[in-house]
PDB file of C-alpha atoms in Angstrom:
ATOM      1  CA  MET A   7     -11.567   1.118   0.666  1.00 51.00           C
ATOM      2  CA  THR A   8     -13.567  -1.018  -1.682  1.00 52.00           C
ATOM      3  CA  PRO A   9     -11.292  -3.320  -3.614  1.00 53.00           C
ATOM      4  CA  PRO A  10     -11.414  -2.288  -7.740  1.00 60.00           C
ATOM      5  CA  PRO A  11     -13.324  -4.677  -9.906  1.00 68.00           C
ATOM      6  CA  GLY A  12     -11.279  -7.604 -10.602  1.00 70.00           C
ATOM      7  CA  GLY A  13      -8.249  -6.545  -8.106  1.00 80.00           C
ATOM      8  CA  ALA A  14      -7.288  -6.796  -4.543  1.00 88.00           C
ATOM      9  CA  ALA A  15      -6.798  -4.072  -2.332  1.00 87.00           C
ATOM     10  CA  PHE A  16      -4.226  -3.840   0.644  1.00 91.00           C
ATOM     11  CA  GLY A  17      -3.554  -1.739   3.712  1.00 92.00           C
ATOM     12  CA  GLY A  18      -2.309  -1.745   7.205  1.00 95.00           C
ATOM     13  CA  LEU A  19      -4.534  -1.245  10.059  1.00 95.00           C
ATOM     14  CA  LEU A  20      -1.555   0.220  12.383  1.00 96.00           C
ATOM     15  CA  ASP A  21      -0.429   2.830   9.370  1.00 94.00           C
ATOM     16  CA  ASP A  22      -1.051   6.305   9.971  1.00 91.00           C
ATOM     17  CA  LEU A  23      -1.684   6.302  14.023  1.00 92.00           C
ATOM     18  CA  PRO A  24      -1.886   9.974  15.357  1.00 88.00           C
ATOM     19  CA  SER A  25       1.089  10.795  17.420  1.00 87.00           C
ATOM     20  CA  GLY A  26      -1.277  12.710  20.162  1.00 88.00           C
ATOM     21  CA  PRO A  27      -5.062  13.134  21.201  1.00 92.00           C
ATOM     22  CA  LEU A  28      -7.759  13.457  18.202  1.00 93.00           C
ATOM     23  CA  PRO A  29     -10.635  15.858  18.826  1.00 94.00           C
ATOM     24  CA  ASP A  30     -13.246  12.705  17.635  1.00 94.00           C
ATOM     25  CA  GLU A  31     -12.892   9.321  17.169  1.00 95.00           C
ATOM     26  CA  LEU A  32     -11.725   8.673  13.779  1.00 95.00           C
ATOM     27  CA  PHE A  33     -13.662   6.081  11.461  1.00 96.00           C
ATOM     28  CA  THR A  34     -12.282   4.990   8.319  1.00 96.00           C
ATOM     29  CA  THR A  35     -14.378   2.322   5.817  1.00 96.00           C
ATOM     30  CA  LEU A  36     -11.912  -0.394   4.765  1.00 96.00           C
ATOM     31  CA  ALA A  37     -13.982  -2.372   2.398  1.00 95.00           C
ATOM     32  CA  ALA A  38     -17.926  -2.354   1.644  1.00 95.00           C
ATOM     33  CA  THR A  39     -20.317  -4.603  -0.128  1.00 94.00           C
ATOM     34  CA  PRO A  40     -24.328  -5.105   0.157  1.00 96.00           C
ATOM     35  CA  GLY A  41     -25.283  -5.908   3.940  1.00 96.00           C
ATOM     36  CA  VAL A  42     -21.307  -5.671   5.220  1.00 97.00           C
ATOM     37  CA  ARG A  43     -19.315  -2.725   6.160  1.00 97.00           C
ATOM     38  CA  ILE A  44     -15.613  -2.809   7.606  1.00 98.00           C
ATOM     39  CA  GLU A  45     -14.042  -0.152   9.099  1.00 97.00           C
ATOM     40  CA  ARG A  46     -11.225   1.031  11.422  1.00 98.00           C
ATOM     41  CA  ILE A  47     -11.909   3.290  14.339  1.00 98.00           C
ATOM     42  CA  LEU A  48      -9.278   5.218  15.906  1.00 97.00           C
ATOM     43  CA  SER A  49      -9.816   6.335  19.534  1.00 97.00           C
ATOM     44  CA  THR A  50      -7.699   8.522  22.060  1.00 96.00           C
ATOM     45  CA  GLY A  51      -9.706   8.803  24.867  1.00 97.00           C
ATOM     46  CA  GLN A  52     -12.704   9.091  23.661  1.00 97.00           C
ATOM     47  CA  ALA A  53     -16.084   7.555  25.225  1.00 97.00           C
ATOM     48  CA  SER A  54     -19.740   7.500  24.202  1.00 96.00           C
ATOM     49  CA  PRO A  55     -21.617  10.514  25.658  1.00 96.00           C
ATOM     50  CA  GLU A  56     -22.980  10.154  29.058  1.00 95.00           C
ATOM     51  CA  GLY A  57     -26.332   8.420  28.875  1.00 94.00           C
ATOM     52  CA  PHE A  58     -25.954   7.452  25.195  1.00 97.00           C
ATOM     53  CA  TRP A  59     -26.424   3.820  23.695  1.00 97.00           C
ATOM     54  CA  TYR A  60     -25.873   2.663  20.662  1.00 97.00           C
ATOM     55  CA  ASP A  61     -28.976   0.553  19.380  1.00 97.00           C
ATOM     56  CA  GLN A  62     -28.218  -0.529  15.870  1.00 97.00           C
ATOM     57  CA  ALA A  63     -30.518  -2.549  13.495  1.00 97.00           C
ATOM     58  CA  TRP A  64     -27.414  -4.539  12.490  1.00 98.00           C
ATOM     59  CA  ASP A  65     -25.367  -7.153  14.154  1.00 98.00           C
ATOM     60  CA  GLU A  66     -21.537  -5.725  14.784  1.00 98.00           C
ATOM     61  CA  PHE A  67     -18.392  -7.856  15.441  1.00 98.00           C
ATOM     62  CA  VAL A  68     -15.578  -5.834  16.873  1.00 98.00           C
ATOM     63  CA  LEU A  69     -12.131  -6.370  17.523  1.00 98.00           C
ATOM     64  CA  LEU A  70      -9.656  -4.709  19.729  1.00 98.00           C
ATOM     65  CA  VAL A  71      -6.222  -4.204  17.876  1.00 98.00           C
ATOM     66  CA  GLN A  72      -4.245  -2.002  19.975  1.00 98.00           C
ATOM     67  CA  GLY A  73      -4.748   0.018  22.983  1.00 97.00           C
ATOM     68  CA  ALA A  74      -7.555  -0.396  25.695  1.00 98.00           C
ATOM     69  CA  ALA A  75     -11.194   0.179  26.055  1.00 98.00           C
ATOM     70  CA  GLY A  76     -14.171  -0.376  28.288  1.00 98.00           C
ATOM     71  CA  LEU A  77     -17.109  -1.615  26.715  1.00 98.00           C
ATOM     72  CA  GLN A  78     -20.686  -1.737  28.106  1.00 98.00           C
ATOM     73  CA  ILE A  79     -23.347  -3.996  27.278  1.00 97.00           C
ATOM     74  CA  GLU A  80     -26.885  -2.890  28.817  1.00 96.00           C
ATOM     75  CA  GLY A  81     -27.791  -5.107  31.640  1.00 95.00           C
ATOM     76  CA  GLU A  82     -24.020  -6.834  31.682  1.00 94.00           C
ATOM     77  CA  GLY A  83     -21.671  -4.511  32.919  1.00 88.00           C
ATOM     78  CA  GLU A  84     -18.662  -3.280  31.892  1.00 96.00           C
ATOM     79  CA  ARG A  85     -15.886  -5.426  29.885  1.00 97.00           C
ATOM     80  CA  VAL A  86     -12.379  -4.421  29.677  1.00 98.00           C
ATOM     81  CA  LEU A  87     -10.888  -5.029  26.355  1.00 98.00           C
ATOM     82  CA  GLY A  88      -7.329  -5.830  25.331  1.00 98.00           C
ATOM     83  CA  PRO A  89      -5.411  -6.113  22.265  1.00 98.00           C
ATOM     84  CA  GLY A  90      -6.835  -9.234  20.719  1.00 98.00           C
ATOM     85  CA  ASP A  91     -10.324  -9.142  22.642  1.00 98.00           C
ATOM     86  CA  TRP A  92     -13.517  -9.320  20.692  1.00 98.00           C
ATOM     87  CA  ALA A  93     -17.274  -8.729  20.874  1.00 98.00           C
ATOM     88  CA  MET A  94     -19.955 -10.090  18.681  1.00 98.00           C
ATOM     89  CA  ILE A  95     -22.778  -7.384  19.239  1.00 98.00           C
ATOM     90  CA  PRO A  96     -26.290  -8.952  17.865  1.00 98.00           C
ATOM     91  CA  ALA A  97     -28.589  -6.191  16.509  1.00 98.00           C
ATOM     92  CA  ARG A  98     -30.736  -4.067  18.821  1.00 98.00           C
ATOM     93  CA  THR A  99     -28.258  -5.049  21.705  1.00 97.00           C
ATOM     94  CA  ARG A 100     -27.701  -1.452  23.439  1.00 98.00           C
ATOM     95  CA  HIS A 101     -24.119  -0.783  24.061  1.00 98.00           C
ATOM     96  CA  ARG A 102     -21.417   1.836  24.256  1.00 98.00           C
ATOM     97  CA  VAL A 103     -17.971   2.598  25.059  1.00 98.00           C
ATOM     98  CA  ALA A 104     -17.221   3.712  28.407  1.00 98.00           C
ATOM     99  CA  TRP A 105     -13.520   4.756  27.733  1.00 98.00           C
ATOM    100  CA  THR A 106     -10.598   4.311  25.732  1.00 98.00           C
ATOM    101  CA  ASP A 107      -6.711   4.584  26.635  1.00 96.00           C
ATOM    102  CA  PRO A 108      -6.306   8.504  26.715  1.00 95.00           C
ATOM    103  CA  ASP A 109      -2.165   7.825  26.391  1.00 94.00           C
ATOM    104  CA  ALA A 110      -2.056   5.647  23.315  1.00 93.00           C
ATOM    105  CA  PRO A 111      -4.219   5.187  20.224  1.00 96.00           C
ATOM    106  CA  THR A 112      -6.937   2.484  20.600  1.00 98.00           C
ATOM    107  CA  VAL A 113      -7.668   0.853  17.165  1.00 98.00           C
ATOM    108  CA  TRP A 114     -10.619  -0.943  16.524  1.00 98.00           C
ATOM    109  CA  LEU A 115     -11.680  -3.418  13.475  1.00 98.00           C
ATOM    110  CA  ALA A 116     -15.718  -3.579  13.336  1.00 98.00           C
ATOM    111  CA  VAL A 117     -17.667  -5.513  10.949  1.00 98.00           C
ATOM    112  CA  HIS A 118     -20.885  -4.113  10.498  1.00 98.00           C
ATOM    113  CA  ILE A 119     -23.219  -7.440   9.601  1.00 98.00           C
ATOM    114  CA  GLY A 120     -26.767  -6.788   8.021  1.00 96.00           C
ATOM    115  CA  GLU A 121     -26.155  -3.270   7.842  1.00 91.00           C
ATOM    116  CA  PRO A 122     -28.847  -1.384   5.040  1.00 84.00           C
TER     117      PRO A 122
END
């Protein structure tokens, strides 16, 4: 949600979490300005498709708020992330989500910096 002109916007990252598995990850844009987009990502056991790598033209900061996930950076192997863990992924760094917790929602906060 983009704040209204001259006003503030409020919300909760842990509001409206699913009680069971989702068919796909759920991406919600929380705020956006030119060059920056902040989103909440909800995962319930999803992973990047086998052989798929993100290769973005912009930087991405991710914070794992709740749950657990395996994040793979090409050439660096897999890092297990838990609540409070974060990663700064520079533009053109190939990466993928190896797995997310299938038993409880995994909540990510992603900040896309320099996105067109």
